[in-house]
GROMACS .gro file of C-alpha atoms in nm:
model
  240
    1UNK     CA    1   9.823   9.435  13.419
    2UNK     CA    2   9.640   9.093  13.281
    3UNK     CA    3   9.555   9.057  12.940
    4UNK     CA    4   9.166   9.013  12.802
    5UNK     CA    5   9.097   8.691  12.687
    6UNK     CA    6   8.838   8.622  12.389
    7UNK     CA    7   8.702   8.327  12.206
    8UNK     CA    8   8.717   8.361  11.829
    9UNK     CA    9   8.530   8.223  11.502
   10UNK     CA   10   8.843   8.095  11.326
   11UNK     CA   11   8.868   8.048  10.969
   12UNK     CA   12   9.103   7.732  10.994
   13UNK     CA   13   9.071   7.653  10.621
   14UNK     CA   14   9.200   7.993  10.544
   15UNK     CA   15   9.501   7.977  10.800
   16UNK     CA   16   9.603   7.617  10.657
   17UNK     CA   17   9.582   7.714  10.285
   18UNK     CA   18   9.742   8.050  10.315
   19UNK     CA   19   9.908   8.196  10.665
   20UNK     CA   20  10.104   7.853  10.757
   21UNK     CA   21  10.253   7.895  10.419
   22UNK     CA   22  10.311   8.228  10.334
   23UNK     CA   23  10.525   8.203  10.703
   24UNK     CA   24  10.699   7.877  10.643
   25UNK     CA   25  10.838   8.008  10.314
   26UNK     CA   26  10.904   8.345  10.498
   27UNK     CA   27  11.113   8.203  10.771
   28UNK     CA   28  11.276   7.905  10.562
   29UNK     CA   29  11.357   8.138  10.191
   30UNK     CA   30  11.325   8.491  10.297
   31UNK     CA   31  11.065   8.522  10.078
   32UNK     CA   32  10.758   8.716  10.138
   33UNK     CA   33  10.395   8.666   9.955
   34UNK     CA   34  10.246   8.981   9.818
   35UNK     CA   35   9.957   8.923  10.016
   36UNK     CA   36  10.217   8.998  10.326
   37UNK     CA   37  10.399   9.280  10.157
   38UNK     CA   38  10.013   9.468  10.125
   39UNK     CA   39   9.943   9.378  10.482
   40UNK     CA   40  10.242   9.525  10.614
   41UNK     CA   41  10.259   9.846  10.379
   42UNK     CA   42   9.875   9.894  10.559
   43UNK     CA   43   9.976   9.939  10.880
   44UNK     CA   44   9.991  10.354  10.885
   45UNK     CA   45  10.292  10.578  11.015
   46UNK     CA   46  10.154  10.765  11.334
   47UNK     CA   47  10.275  11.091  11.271
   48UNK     CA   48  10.331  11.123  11.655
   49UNK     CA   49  10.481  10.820  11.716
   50UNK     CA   50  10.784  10.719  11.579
   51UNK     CA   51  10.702  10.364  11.635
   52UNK     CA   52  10.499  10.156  11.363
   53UNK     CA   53  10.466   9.784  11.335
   54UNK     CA   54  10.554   9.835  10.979
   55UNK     CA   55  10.883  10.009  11.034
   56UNK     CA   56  11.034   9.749  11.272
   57UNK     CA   57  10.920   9.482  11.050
   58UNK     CA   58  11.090   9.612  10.732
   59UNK     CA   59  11.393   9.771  10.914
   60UNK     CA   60  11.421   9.483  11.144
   61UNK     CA   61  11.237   9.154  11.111
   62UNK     CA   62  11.273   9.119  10.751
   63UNK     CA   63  11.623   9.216  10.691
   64UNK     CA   64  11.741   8.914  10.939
   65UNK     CA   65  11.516   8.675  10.827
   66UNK     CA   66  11.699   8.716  10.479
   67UNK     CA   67  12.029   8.714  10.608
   68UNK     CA   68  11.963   8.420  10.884
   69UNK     CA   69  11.687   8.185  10.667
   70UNK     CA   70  11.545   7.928  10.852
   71UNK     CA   71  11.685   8.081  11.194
   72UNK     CA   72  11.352   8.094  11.335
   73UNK     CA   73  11.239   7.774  11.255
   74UNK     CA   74  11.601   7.584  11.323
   75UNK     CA   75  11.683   7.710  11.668
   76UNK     CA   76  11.373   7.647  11.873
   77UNK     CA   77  11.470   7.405  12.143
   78UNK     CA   78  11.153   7.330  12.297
   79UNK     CA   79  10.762   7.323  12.273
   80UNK     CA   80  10.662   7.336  12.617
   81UNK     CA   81  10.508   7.534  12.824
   82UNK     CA   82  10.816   7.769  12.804
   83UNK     CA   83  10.981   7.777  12.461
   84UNK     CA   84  11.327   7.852  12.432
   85UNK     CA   85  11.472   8.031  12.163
   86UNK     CA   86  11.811   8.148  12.060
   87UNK     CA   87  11.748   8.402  11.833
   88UNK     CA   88  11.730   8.761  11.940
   89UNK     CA   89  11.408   8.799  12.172
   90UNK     CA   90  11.303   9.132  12.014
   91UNK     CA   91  11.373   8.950  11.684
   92UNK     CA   92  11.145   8.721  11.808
   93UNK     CA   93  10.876   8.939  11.924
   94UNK     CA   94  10.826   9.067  11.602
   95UNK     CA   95  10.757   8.783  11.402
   96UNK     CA   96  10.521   8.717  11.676
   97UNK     CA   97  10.352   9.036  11.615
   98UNK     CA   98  10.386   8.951  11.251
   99UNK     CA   99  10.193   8.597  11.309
  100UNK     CA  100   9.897   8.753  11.510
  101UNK     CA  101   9.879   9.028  11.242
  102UNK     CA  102   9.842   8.827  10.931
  103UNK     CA  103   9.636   8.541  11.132
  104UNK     CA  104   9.377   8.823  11.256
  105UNK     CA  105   9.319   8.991  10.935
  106UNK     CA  106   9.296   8.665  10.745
  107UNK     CA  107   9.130   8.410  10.950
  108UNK     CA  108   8.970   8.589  11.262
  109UNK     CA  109   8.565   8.677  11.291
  110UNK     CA  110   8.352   8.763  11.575
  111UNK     CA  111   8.489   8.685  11.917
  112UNK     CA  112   8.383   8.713  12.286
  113UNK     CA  113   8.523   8.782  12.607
  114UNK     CA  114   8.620   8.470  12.859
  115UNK     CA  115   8.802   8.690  13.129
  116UNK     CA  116   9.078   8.819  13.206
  117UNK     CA  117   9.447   8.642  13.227
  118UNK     CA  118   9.234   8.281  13.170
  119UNK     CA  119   9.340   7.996  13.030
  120UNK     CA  120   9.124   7.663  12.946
  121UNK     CA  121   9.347   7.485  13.177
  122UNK     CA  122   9.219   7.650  13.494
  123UNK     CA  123   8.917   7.462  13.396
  124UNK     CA  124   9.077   7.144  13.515
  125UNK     CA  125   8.957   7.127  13.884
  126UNK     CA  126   8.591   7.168  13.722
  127UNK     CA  127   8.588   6.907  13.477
  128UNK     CA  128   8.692   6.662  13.756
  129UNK     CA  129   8.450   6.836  14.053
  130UNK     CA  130   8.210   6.726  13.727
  131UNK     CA  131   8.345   6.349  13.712
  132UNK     CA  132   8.470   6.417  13.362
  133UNK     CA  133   8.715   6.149  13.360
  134UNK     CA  134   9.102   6.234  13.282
  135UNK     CA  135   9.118   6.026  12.942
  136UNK     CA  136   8.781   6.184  12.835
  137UNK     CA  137   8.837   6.396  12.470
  138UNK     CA  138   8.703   6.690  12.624
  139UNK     CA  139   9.013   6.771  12.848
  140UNK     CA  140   9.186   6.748  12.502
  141UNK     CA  141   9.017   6.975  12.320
  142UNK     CA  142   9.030   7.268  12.603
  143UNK     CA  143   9.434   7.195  12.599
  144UNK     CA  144   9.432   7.256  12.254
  145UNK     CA  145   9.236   7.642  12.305
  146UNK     CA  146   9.498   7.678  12.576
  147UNK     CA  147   9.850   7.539  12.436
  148UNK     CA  148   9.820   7.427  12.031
  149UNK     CA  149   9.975   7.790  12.021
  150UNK     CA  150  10.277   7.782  12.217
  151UNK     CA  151  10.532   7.793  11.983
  152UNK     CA  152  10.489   8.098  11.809
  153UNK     CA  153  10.157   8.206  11.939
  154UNK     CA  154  10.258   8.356  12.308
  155UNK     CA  155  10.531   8.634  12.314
  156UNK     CA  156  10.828   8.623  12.519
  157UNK     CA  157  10.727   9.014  12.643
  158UNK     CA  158  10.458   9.021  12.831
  159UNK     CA  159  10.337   8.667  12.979
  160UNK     CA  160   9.980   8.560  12.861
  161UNK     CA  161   9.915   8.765  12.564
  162UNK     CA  162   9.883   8.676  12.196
  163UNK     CA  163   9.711   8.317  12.016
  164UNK     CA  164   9.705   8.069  12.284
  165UNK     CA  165   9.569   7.778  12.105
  166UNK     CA  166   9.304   7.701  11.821
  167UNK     CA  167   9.066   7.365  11.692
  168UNK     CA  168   8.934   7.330  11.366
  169UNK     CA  169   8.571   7.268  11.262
  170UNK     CA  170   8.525   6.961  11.343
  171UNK     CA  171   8.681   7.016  11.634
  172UNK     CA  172   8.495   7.291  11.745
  173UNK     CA  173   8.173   7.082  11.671
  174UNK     CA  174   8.317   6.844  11.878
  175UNK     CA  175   8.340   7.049  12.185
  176UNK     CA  176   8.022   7.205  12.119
  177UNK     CA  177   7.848   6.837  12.153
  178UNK     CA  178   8.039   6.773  12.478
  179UNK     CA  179   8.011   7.097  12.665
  180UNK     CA  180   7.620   7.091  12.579
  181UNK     CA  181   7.615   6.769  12.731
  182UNK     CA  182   7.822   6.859  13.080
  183UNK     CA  183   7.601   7.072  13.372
  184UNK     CA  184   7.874   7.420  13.309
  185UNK     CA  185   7.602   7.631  13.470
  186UNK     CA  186   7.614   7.426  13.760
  187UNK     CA  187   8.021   7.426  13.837
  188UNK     CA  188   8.134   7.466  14.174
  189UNK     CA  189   8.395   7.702  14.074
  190UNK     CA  190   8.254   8.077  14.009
  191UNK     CA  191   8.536   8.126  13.737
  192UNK     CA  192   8.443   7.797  13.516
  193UNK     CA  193   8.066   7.872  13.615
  194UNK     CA  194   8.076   8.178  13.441
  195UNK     CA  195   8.305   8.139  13.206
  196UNK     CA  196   8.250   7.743  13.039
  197UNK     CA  197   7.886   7.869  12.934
  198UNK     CA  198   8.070   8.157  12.721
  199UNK     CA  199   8.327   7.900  12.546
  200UNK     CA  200   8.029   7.669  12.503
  201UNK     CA  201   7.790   7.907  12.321
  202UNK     CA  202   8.092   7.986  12.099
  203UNK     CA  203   8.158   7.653  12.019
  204UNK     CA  204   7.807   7.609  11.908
  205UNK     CA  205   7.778   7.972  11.720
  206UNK     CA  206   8.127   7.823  11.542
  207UNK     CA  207   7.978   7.518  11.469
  208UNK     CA  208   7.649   7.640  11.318
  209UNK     CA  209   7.943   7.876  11.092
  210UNK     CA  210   8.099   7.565  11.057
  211UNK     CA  211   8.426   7.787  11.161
  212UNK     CA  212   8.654   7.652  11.418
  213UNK     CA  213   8.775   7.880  11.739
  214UNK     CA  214   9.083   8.050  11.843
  215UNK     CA  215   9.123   8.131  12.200
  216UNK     CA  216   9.424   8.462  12.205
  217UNK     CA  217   9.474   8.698  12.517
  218UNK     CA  218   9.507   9.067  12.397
  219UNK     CA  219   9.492   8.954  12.042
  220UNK     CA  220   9.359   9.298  11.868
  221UNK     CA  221   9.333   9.395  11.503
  222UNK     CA  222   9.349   9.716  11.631
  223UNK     CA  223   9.703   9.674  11.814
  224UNK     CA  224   9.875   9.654  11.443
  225UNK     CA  225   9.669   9.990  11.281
  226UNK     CA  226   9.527   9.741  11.016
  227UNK     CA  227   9.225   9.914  10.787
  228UNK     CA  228   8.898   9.787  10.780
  229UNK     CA  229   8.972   9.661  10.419
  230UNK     CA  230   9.277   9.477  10.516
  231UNK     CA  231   9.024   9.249  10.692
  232UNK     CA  232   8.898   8.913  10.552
  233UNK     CA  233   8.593   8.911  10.793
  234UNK     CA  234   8.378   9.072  11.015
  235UNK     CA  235   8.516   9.092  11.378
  236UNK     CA  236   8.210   9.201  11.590
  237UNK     CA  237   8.145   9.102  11.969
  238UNK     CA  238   7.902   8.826  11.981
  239UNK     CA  239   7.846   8.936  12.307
  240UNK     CA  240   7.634   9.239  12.197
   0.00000   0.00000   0.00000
């Protein structure tokens, strides 16, 4: 199984000003911004599937978010590494798919690949083989790629896939500085010797953007049937 993860240029600006609050008022009102209701009549029926995104989120998601408002929001119990939630896990897993949807089409550009199952964290035992000390901002800033997300970004099916974590521009310019800086080609470890030179050179192609980056495991436009003009930006590999 395993899940591909990417690196993406983030449109932070965009997910402040319009995602967060489109959802908040979603989950706390039952209300739902036209902006959402186009983005979910886009997704197509399969005609060979009786599945669609679309389907289970207006037979299912929507209808008990109006009759349970603020259930989402009110019965999360913890922010850890293993949030716990009371409401109906399928229930759940849909707003999920819901979040990655509108967060893809809105704020998500051109991505690459960092592996497969990874996490930022299992850079740890190279940034110390590296002397990076354990108060030093960088350690910080790869948490945030790896857990900012946690709440609502991984699903409860599945283990490592959906939005892990993000940082915002000046963030991401941030890393870029301190990465460039540290000898990643050099690492001991094969996985953060490949790999850190990848999340660096996307930090810096983010910074020129002056985007920030979203790090997401199996976090596909293409997963949700969205048209290429339901897209805010262009979503190419950057490792082409």
């Amino acid at each position: 199984m395993g899940s591909d993860a990417e690196l993406f240029l983030f449109e932070h600006g965009r997910y402040l000003d319009e995602v967060v609050p489109a959802l908040t008022e979603l989950t706390s009102t039952g209300e739902i911004r036209p902006w959402l209701t186009e983005l979910i009549e886009a997704v197509p029926a399969d005609p060979d599937d009786d599945f669609t995104w679309r389907d289970e989120w207006v037979g299912e998601l929507l209808p008990h978010i109006r009759e349970h408002p603020g259930a989402l929001a009110r019965h999360w119990t913890e922010c850890g590494a293993q949030p716990s939630c009371d409401v109906d896990s399928w229930i759940l897993n849909l707003f999920e798919e819901l979040v990655e949807a509108a967060v893809t089409s809105r704020c998500l550009g051109e991505h690459r690949f960092v592996g497969r199952t990874m996490s930022t964290l299992r850079y740890r035992q190279a940034l110390a083989d590296m002397r990076v000390a354990d108060d030093d901002p960088i350690r910080g800033l790869l948490s945030s790629l790896a857990s900012r997300g946690r709440a609502i970004g991984h699903r409860p099916v599945g283990g490592t896939e959906g939005i892990h974590g993000w940082l915002s521009p000046e963030e991401t310019a941030d890393l870029a500085d301190r990465l460039g800086r540290l000898p990643v080609d050099a690492a001991a470890d094969e996985l953060a010797r490949w790999g850190l030179p990848r999340v660096r050179a996307t930090a810096v192609t983010a910074a020129e953007n002056g985007s920030g980056l979203l790090w997401g495991n199996d976090v596909f436009v293409e997963e949700h049937q969205l048209p290429e003009e339901r897209r805010a930006l262009p979503m190419g590999s950057l490792d082409r």
